[in-house]
PDB file of C-alpha atoms in Angstrom:
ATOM      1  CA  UNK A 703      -4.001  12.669  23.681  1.00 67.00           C
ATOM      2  CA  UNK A 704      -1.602  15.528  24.340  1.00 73.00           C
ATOM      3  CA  UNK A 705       2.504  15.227  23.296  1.00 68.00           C
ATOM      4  CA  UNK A 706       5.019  17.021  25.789  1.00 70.00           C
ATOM      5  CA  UNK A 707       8.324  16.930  23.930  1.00 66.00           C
ATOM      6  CA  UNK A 708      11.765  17.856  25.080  1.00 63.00           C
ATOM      7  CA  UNK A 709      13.875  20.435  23.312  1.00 53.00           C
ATOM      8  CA  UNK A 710      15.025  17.572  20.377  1.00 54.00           C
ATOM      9  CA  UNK A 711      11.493  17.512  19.654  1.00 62.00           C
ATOM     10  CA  UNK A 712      11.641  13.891  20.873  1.00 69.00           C
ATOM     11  CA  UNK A 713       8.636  13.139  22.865  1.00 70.00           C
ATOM     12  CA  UNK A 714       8.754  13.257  26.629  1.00 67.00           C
ATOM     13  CA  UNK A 715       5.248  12.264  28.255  1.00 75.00           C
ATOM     14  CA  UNK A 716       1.636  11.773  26.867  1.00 72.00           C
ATOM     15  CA  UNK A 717      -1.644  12.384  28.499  1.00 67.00           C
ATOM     16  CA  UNK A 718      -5.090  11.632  28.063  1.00 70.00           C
ATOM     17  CA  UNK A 719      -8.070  13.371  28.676  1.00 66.00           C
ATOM     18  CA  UNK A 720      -8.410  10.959  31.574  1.00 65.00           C
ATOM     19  CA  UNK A 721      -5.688  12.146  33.556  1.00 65.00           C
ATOM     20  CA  UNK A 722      -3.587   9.044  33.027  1.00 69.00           C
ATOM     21  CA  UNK A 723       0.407  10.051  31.823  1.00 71.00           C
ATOM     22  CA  UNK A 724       2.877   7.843  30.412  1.00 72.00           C
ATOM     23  CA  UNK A 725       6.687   9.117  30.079  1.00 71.00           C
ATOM     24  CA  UNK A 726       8.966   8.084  26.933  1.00 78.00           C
ATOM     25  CA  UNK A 727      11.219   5.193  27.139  1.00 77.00           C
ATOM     26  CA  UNK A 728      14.531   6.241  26.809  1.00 76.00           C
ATOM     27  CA  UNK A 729      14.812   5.073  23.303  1.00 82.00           C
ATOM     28  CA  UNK A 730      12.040   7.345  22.545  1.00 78.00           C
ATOM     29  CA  UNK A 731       8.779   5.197  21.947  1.00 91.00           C
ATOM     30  CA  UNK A 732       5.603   5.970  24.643  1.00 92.00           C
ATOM     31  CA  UNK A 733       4.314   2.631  25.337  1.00 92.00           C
ATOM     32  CA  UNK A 734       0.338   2.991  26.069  1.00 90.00           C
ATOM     33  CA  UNK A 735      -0.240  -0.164  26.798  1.00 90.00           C
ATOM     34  CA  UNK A 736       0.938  -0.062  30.335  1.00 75.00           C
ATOM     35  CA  UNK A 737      -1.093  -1.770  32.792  1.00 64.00           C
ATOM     36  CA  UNK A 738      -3.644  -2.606  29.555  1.00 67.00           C
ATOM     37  CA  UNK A 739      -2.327  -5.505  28.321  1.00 67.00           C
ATOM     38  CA  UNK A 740      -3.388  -7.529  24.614  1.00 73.00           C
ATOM     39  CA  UNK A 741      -4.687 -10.408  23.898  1.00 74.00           C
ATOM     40  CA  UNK A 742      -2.226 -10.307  21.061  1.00 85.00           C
ATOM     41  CA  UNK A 743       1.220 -12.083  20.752  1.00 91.00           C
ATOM     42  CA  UNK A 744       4.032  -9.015  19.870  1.00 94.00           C
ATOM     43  CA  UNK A 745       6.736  -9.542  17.426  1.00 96.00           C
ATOM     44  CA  UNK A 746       9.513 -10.417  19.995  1.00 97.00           C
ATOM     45  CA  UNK A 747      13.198  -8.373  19.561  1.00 97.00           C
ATOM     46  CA  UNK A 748      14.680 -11.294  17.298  1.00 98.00           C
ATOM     47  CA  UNK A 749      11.815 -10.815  15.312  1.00 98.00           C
ATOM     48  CA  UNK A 750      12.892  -7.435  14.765  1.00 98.00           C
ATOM     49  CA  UNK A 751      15.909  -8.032  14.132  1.00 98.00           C
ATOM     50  CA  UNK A 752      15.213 -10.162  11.454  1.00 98.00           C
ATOM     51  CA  UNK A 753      12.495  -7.369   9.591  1.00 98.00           C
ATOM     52  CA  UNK A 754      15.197  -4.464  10.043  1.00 98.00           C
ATOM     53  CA  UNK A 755      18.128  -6.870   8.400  1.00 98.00           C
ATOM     54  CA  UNK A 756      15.585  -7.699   5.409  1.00 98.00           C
ATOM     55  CA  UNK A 757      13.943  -4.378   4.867  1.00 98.00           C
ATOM     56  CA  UNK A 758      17.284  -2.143   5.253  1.00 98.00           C
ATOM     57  CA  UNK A 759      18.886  -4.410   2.377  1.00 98.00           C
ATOM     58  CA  UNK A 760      16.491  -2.790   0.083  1.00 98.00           C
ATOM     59  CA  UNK A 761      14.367  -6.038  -0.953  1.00 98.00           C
ATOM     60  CA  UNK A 762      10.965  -4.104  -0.495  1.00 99.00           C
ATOM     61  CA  UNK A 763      11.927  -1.043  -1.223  1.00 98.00           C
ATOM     62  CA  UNK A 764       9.934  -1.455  -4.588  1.00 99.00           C
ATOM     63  CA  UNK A 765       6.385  -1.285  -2.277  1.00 99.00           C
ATOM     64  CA  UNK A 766       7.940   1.501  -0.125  1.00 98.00           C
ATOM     65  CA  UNK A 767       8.399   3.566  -3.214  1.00 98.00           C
ATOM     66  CA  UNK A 768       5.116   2.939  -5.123  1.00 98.00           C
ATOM     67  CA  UNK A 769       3.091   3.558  -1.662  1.00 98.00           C
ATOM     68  CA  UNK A 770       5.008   7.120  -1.366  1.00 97.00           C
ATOM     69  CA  UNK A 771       3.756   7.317  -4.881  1.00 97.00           C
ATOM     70  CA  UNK A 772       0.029   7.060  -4.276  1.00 97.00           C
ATOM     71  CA  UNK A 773       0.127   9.322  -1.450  1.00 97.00           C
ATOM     72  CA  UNK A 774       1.088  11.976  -3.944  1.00 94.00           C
ATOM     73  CA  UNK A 775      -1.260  11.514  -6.261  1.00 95.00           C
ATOM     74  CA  UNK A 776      -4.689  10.331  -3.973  1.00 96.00           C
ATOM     75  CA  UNK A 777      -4.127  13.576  -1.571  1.00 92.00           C
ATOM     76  CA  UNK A 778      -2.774  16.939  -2.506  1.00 82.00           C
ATOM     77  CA  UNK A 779       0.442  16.071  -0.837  1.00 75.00           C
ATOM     78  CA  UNK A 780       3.709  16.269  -2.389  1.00 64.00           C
ATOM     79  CA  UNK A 781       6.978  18.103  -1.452  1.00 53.00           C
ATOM     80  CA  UNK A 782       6.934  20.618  -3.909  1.00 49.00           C
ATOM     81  CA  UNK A 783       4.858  22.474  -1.645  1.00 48.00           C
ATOM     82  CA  UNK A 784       6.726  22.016   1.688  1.00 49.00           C
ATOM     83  CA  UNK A 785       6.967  25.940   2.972  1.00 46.00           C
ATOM     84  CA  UNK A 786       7.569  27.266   6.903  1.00 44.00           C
ATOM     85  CA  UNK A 787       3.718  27.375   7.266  1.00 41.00           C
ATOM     86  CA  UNK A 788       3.604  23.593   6.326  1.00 44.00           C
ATOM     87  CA  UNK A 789       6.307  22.965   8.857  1.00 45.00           C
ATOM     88  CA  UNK A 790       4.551  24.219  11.449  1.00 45.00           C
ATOM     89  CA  UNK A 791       3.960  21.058  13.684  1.00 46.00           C
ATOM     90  CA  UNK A 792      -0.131  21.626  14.023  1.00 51.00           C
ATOM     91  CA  UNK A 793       0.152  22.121  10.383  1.00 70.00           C
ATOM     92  CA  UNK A 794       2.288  19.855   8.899  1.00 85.00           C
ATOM     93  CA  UNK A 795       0.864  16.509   6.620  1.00 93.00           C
ATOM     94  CA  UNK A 796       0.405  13.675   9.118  1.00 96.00           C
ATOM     95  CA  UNK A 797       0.873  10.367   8.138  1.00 98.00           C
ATOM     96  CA  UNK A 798      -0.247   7.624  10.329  1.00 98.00           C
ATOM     97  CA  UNK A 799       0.643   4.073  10.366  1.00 98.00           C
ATOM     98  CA  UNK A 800      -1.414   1.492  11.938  1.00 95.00           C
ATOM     99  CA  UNK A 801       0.504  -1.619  12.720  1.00 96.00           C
ATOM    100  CA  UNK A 802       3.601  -0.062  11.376  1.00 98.00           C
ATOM    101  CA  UNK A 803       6.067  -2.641  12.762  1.00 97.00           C
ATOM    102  CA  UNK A 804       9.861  -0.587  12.591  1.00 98.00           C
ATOM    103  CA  UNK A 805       8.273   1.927  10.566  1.00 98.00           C
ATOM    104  CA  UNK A 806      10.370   1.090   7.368  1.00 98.00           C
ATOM    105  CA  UNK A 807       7.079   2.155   5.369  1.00 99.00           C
ATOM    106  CA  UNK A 808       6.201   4.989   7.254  1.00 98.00           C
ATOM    107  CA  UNK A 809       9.880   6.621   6.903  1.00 97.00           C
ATOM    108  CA  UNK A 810       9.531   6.284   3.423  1.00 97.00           C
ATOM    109  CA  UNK A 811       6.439   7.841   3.211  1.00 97.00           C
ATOM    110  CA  UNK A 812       7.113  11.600   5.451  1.00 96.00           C
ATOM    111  CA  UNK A 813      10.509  11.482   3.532  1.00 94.00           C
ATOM    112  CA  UNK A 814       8.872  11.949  -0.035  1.00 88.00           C
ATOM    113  CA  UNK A 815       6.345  14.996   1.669  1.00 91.00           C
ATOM    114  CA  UNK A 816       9.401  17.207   2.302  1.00 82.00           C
ATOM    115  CA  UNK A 817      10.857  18.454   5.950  1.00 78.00           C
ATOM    116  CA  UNK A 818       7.813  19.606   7.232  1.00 85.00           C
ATOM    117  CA  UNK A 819       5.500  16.204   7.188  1.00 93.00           C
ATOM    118  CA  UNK A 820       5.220  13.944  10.164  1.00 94.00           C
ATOM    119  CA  UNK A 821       3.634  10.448  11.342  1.00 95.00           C
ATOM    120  CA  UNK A 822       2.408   8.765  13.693  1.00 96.00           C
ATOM    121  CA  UNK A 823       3.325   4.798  13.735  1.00 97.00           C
ATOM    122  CA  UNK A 824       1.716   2.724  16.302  1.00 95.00           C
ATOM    123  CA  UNK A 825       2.479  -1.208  17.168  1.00 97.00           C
ATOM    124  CA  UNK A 826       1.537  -3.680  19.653  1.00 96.00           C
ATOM    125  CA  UNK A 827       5.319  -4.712  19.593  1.00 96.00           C
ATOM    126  CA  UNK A 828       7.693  -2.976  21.726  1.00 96.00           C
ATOM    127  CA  UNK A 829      10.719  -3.800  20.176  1.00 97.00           C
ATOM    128  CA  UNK A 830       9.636  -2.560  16.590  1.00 98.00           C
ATOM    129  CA  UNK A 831       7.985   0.803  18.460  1.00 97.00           C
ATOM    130  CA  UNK A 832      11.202   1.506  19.647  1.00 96.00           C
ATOM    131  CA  UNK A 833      13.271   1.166  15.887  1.00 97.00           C
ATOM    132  CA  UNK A 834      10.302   3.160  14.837  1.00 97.00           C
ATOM    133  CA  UNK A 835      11.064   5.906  17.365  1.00 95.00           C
ATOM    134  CA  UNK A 836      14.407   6.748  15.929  1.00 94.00           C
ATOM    135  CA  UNK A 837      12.967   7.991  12.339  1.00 94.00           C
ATOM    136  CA  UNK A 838      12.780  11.986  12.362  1.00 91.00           C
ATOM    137  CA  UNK A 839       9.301  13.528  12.770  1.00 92.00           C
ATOM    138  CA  UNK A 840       7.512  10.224  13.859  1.00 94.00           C
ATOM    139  CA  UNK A 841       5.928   9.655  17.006  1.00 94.00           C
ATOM    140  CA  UNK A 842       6.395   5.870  17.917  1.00 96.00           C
ATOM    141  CA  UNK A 843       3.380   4.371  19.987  1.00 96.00           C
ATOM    142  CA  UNK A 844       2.718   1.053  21.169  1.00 96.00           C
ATOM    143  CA  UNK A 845      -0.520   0.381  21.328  1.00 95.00           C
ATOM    144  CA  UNK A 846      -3.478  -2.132  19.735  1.00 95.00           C
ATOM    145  CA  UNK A 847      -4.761  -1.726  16.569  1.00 95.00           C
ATOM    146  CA  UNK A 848      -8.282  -3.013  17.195  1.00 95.00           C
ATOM    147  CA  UNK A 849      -8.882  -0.140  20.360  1.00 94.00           C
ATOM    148  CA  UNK A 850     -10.015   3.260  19.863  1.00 94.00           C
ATOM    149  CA  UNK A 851      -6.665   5.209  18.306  1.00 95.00           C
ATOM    150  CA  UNK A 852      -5.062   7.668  20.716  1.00 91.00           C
ATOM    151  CA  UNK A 853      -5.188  10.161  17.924  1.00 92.00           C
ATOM    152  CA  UNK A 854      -8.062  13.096  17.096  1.00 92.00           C
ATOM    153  CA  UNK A 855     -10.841  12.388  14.845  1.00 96.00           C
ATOM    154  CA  UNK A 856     -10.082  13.955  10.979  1.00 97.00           C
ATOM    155  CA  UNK A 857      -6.435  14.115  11.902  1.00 95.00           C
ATOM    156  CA  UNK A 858      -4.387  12.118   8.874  1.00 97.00           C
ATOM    157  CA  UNK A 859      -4.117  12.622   5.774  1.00 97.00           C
ATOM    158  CA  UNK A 860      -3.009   9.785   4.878  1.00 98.00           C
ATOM    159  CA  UNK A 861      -3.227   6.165   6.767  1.00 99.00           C
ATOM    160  CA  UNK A 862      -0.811   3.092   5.797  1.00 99.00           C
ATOM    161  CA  UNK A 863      -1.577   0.108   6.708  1.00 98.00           C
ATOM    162  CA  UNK A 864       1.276  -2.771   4.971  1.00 98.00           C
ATOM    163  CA  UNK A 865       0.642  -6.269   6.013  1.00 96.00           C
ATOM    164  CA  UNK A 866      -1.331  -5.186   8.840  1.00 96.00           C
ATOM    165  CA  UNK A 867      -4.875  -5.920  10.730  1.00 95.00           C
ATOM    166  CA  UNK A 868      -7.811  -3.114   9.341  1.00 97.00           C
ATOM    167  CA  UNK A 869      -9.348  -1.638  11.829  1.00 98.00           C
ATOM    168  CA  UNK A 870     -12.059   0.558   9.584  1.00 98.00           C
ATOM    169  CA  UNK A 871     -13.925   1.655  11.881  1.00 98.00           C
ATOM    170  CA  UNK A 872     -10.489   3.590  13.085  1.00 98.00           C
ATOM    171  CA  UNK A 873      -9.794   4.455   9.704  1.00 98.00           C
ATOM    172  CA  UNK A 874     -13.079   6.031   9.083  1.00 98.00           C
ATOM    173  CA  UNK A 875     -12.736   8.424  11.644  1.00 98.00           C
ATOM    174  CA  UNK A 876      -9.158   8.988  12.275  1.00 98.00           C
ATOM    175  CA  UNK A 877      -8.964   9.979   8.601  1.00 98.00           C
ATOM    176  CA  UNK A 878      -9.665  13.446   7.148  1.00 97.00           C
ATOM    177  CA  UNK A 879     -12.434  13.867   4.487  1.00 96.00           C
ATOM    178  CA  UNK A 880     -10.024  14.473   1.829  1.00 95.00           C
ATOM    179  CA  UNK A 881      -7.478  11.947   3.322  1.00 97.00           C
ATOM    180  CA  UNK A 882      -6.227   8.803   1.291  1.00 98.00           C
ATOM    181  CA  UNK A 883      -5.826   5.449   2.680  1.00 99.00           C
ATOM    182  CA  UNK A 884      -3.106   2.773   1.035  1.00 99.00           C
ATOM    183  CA  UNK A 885      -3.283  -0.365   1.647  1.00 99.00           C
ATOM    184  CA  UNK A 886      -0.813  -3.011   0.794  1.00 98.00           C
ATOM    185  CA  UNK A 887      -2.013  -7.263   0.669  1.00 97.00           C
ATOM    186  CA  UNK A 888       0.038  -9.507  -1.049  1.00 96.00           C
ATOM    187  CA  UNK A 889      -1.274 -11.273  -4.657  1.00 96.00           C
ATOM    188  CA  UNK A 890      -1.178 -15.215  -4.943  1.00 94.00           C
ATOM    189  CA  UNK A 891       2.315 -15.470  -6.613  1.00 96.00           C
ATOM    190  CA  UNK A 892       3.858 -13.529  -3.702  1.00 97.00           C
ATOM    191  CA  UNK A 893       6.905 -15.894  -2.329  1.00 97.00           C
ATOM    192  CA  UNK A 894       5.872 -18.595  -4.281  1.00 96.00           C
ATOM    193  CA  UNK A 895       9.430 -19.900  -5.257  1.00 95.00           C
ATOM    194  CA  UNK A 896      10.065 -19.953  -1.452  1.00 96.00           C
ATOM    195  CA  UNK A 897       6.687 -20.961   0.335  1.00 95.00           C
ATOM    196  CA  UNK A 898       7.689 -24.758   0.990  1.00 94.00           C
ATOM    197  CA  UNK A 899      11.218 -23.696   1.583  1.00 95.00           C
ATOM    198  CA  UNK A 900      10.684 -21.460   4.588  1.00 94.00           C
ATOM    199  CA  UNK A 901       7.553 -22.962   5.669  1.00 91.00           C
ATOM    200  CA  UNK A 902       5.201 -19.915   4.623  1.00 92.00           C
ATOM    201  CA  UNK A 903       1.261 -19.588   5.040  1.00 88.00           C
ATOM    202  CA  UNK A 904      -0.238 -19.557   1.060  1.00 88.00           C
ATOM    203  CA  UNK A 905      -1.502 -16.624   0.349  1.00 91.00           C
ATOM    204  CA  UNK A 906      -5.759 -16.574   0.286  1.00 88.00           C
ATOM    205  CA  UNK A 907      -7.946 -16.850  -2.402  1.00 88.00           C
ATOM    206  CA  UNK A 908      -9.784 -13.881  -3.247  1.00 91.00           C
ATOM    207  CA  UNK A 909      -7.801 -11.667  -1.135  1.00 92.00           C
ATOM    208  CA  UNK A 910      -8.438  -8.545  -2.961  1.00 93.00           C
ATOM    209  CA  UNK A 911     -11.989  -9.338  -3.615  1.00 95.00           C
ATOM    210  CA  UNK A 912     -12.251  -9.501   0.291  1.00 96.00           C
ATOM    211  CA  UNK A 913     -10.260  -5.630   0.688  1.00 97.00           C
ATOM    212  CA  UNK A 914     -13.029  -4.412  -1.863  1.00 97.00           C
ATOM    213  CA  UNK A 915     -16.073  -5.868  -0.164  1.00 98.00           C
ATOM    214  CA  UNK A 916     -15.020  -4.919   3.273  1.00 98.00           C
ATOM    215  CA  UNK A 917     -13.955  -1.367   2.228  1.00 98.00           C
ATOM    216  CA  UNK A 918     -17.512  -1.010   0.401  1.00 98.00           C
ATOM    217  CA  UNK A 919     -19.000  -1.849   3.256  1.00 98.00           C
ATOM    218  CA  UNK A 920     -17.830   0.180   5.603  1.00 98.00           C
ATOM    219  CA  UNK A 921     -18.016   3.252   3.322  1.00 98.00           C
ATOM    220  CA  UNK A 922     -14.574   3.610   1.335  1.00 98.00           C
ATOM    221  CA  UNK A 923     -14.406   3.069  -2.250  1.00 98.00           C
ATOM    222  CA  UNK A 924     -11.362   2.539  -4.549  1.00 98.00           C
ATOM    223  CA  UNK A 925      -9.853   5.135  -6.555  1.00 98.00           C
ATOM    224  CA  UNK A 926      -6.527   3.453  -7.699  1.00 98.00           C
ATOM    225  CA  UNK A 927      -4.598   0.325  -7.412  1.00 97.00           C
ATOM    226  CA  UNK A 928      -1.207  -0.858  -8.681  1.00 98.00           C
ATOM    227  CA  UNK A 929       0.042  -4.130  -9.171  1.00 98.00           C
ATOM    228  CA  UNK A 930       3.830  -4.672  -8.192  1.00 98.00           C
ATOM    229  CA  UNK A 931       5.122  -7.863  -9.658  1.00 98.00           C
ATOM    230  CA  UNK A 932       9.287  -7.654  -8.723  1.00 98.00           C
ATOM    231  CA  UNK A 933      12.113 -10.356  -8.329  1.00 98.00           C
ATOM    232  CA  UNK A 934      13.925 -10.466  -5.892  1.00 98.00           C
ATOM    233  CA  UNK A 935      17.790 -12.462  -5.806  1.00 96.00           C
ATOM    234  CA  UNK A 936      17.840 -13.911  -2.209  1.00 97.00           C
ATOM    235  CA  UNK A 937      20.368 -16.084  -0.668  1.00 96.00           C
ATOM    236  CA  UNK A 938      19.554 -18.359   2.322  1.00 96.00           C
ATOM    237  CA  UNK A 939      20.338 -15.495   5.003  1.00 97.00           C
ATOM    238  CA  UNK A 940      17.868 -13.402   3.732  1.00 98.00           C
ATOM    239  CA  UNK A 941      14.819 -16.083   2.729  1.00 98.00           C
ATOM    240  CA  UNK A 942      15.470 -17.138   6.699  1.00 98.00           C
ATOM    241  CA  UNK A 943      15.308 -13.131   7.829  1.00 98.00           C
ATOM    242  CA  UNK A 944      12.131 -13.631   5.627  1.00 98.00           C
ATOM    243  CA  UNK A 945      10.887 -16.301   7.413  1.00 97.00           C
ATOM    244  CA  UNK A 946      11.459 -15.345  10.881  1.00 98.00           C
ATOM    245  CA  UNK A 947       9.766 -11.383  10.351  1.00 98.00           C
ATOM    246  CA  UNK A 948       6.682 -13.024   9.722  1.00 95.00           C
ATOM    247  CA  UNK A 949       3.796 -15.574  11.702  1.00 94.00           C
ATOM    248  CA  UNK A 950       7.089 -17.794  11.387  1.00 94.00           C
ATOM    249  CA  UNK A 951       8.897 -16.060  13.894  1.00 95.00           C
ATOM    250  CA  UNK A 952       6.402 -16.195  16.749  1.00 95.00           C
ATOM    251  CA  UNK A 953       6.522 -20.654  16.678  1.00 94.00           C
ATOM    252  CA  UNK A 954      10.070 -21.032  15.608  1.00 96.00           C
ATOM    253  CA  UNK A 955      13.403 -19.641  16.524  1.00 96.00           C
ATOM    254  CA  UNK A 956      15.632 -17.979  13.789  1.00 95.00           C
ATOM    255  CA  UNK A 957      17.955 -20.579  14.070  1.00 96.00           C
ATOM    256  CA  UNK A 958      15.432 -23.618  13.777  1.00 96.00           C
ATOM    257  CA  UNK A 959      14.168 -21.525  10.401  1.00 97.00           C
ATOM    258  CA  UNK A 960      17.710 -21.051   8.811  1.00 96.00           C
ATOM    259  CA  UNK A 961      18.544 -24.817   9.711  1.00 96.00           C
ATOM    260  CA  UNK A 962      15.562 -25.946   7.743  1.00 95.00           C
ATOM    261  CA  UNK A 963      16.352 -23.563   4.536  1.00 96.00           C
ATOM    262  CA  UNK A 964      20.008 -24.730   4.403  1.00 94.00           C
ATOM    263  CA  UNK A 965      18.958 -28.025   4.899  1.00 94.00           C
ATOM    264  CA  UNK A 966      16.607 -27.774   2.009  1.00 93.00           C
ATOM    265  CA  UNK A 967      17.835 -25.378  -0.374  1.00 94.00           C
ATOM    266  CA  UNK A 968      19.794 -27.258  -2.919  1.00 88.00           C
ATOM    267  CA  UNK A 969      16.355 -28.856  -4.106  1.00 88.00           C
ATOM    268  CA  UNK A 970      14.962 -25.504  -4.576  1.00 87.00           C
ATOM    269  CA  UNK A 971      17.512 -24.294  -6.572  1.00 82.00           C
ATOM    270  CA  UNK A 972      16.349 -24.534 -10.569  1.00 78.00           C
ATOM    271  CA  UNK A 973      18.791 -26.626 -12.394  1.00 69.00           C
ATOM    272  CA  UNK A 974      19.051 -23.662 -15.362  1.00 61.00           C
ATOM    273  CA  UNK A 975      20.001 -21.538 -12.360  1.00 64.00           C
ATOM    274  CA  UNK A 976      23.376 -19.555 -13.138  1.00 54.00           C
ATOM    275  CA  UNK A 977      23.913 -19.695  -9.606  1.00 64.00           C
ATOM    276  CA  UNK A 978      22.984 -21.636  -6.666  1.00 74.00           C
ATOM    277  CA  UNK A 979      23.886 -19.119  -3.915  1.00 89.00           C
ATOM    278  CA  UNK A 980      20.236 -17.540  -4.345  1.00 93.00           C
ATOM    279  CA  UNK A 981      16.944 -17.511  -5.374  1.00 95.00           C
ATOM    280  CA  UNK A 982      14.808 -15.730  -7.908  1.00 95.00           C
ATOM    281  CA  UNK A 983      11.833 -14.443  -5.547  1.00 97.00           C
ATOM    282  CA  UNK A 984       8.809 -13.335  -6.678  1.00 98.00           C
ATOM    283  CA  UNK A 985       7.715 -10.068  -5.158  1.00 98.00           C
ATOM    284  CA  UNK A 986       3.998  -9.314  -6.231  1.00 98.00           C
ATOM    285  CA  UNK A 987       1.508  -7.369  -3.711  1.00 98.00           C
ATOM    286  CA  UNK A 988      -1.754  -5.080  -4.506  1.00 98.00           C
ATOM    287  CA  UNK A 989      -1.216  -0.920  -3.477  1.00 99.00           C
ATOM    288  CA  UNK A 990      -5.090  -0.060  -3.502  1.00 99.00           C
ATOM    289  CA  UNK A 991      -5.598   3.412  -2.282  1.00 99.00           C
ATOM    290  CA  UNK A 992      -9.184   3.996  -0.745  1.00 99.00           C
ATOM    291  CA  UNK A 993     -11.335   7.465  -0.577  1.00 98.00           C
ATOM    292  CA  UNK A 994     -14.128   8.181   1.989  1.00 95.00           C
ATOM    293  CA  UNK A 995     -17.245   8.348   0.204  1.00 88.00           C
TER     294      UNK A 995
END
């Protein structure tokens, strides 16, 4: 896939080796799946909404940091080395994002790599491509995680993928041989405290048994991990932003979800609690960063 960009360095058109072209929508995202379609349900704008209200007030901000953190040490990234021939844009770290929703992890990531670095987030949602789009140095794609990427094979050097469908296959070959990939799955007291409240799935048993065996198996093996147990103070706004960012959102309006947390939040509460405006919320999800063997 070829980039045209305008003189911002915002993207302008992309083309395939196929002849097929597909201009930037004004808010900057290049959606490729024009005319393709997906069998997949995308996370509608409300949706959105609700992920960029939750994320911006910091409440994850613990996994954003900790992920920028294995990137450093699993490649031989880091920002100390950021120099004009790393900001060249055929040479500059690339970062890639599959399933990258607004790209609140993504951001994170190119920010800690110094001026130079770049990424690539792709989506099958519209609406979050186009939040993505406005980060600096990303290139905001919408497009299905389980085709072929529209991205050259050994090209990142690093590939996130939070919360998101694995594709390894993809990540085998859009991944350089000295290239890291981080993965973040929740652990089984993530959003305990709030699971009946806002109607949550439970989180699978053997979860990260599951990430090992399948990265095995399709030749990646593990070469660090970090636990991230956190607590977060939530009030009812938030848990129902919570709620409606996730599988939630897609069979129940934001409204239905906050009616049914206000409705039911006073027997949540613990009665030691010092206040019952909010919640203690367990925050506790597995960073396991993978190597190609």
């Amino acid at each position: 896939m070829t980039i045209e960009y305008k003189g911002n360095r915002k993207p302008a058109t992309a083309s395939c080796a196929s002849g097929h072209r597909f201009d930037a929508a004004r808010q900057g995202h290049i959606n490729l799946l024009t005319g393709r379609g997906t069998s997949f349900t995308p996370d509608s704008r409300d949706m959105v909404a609700s992920r960029i209200q939750f994320l911006e007030a910091g409440h994850y901000e613990p996994i954003a940091r900790t992920i920028r953190e294995a990137i450093t040490k699993h490649t031989s990234l880091d920002h100390t080395s950021d120099t004009k021939e790393r900001a060249d844009h055929c040479s500059a770290p690339l970062v890639l994002d599959a399933g990258c929703g607004t790209g609140y992890y993504l951001a994170h990531a190119i920010a800690g790599l110094g001026a130079g670095a770049r990424g690539i987030g792709f989506d099958i949602s519209p609406a979050a491509a186009q939040r993505a789009a406005h980060i600096d140095n990303v290139l905001a794609l919408v497009w299905d995680v389980w085709r072929t990427w529209p991205i050259p094979t050994h090209s990142a050097d690093a590939i996130l993928n939070v919360f998101a469908p694995r594709n390894w296959e993809e990540f085998d070959r859009a991944l350089k041989p000295s290239g890291a990939l981080i993965v973040v799955t929740p652990l089984p007291e993530h959003l305990a405290e709030i699971r009946d409240l806002a109607g949550l799935l439970a989180i699978q048993e053997g979860k990260q048994e599951h990430l090992l065996a399948d990265a095995a198996r399709h030749g990646f093996h593990l070469v660090g991990e970090h636990s991230l147990k956190e607590t977060m103070l939530l009030e009812p706004q938030a848990v129902s932003a919570l709620a409606h960012m996730g599988p939630a959102g897609h069979h129940h309006s934001r409204d239905e979800i906050r009616a049914r947390v206000e409705s039911e939040w006073d027997g949540h509460v613990p009665e030691t609690a010092q206040t019952h405006s909010a919640l203690q919320v367990t925050c506790n999800v597995m960073i396991s960063a993978f190597k190609k063997q």
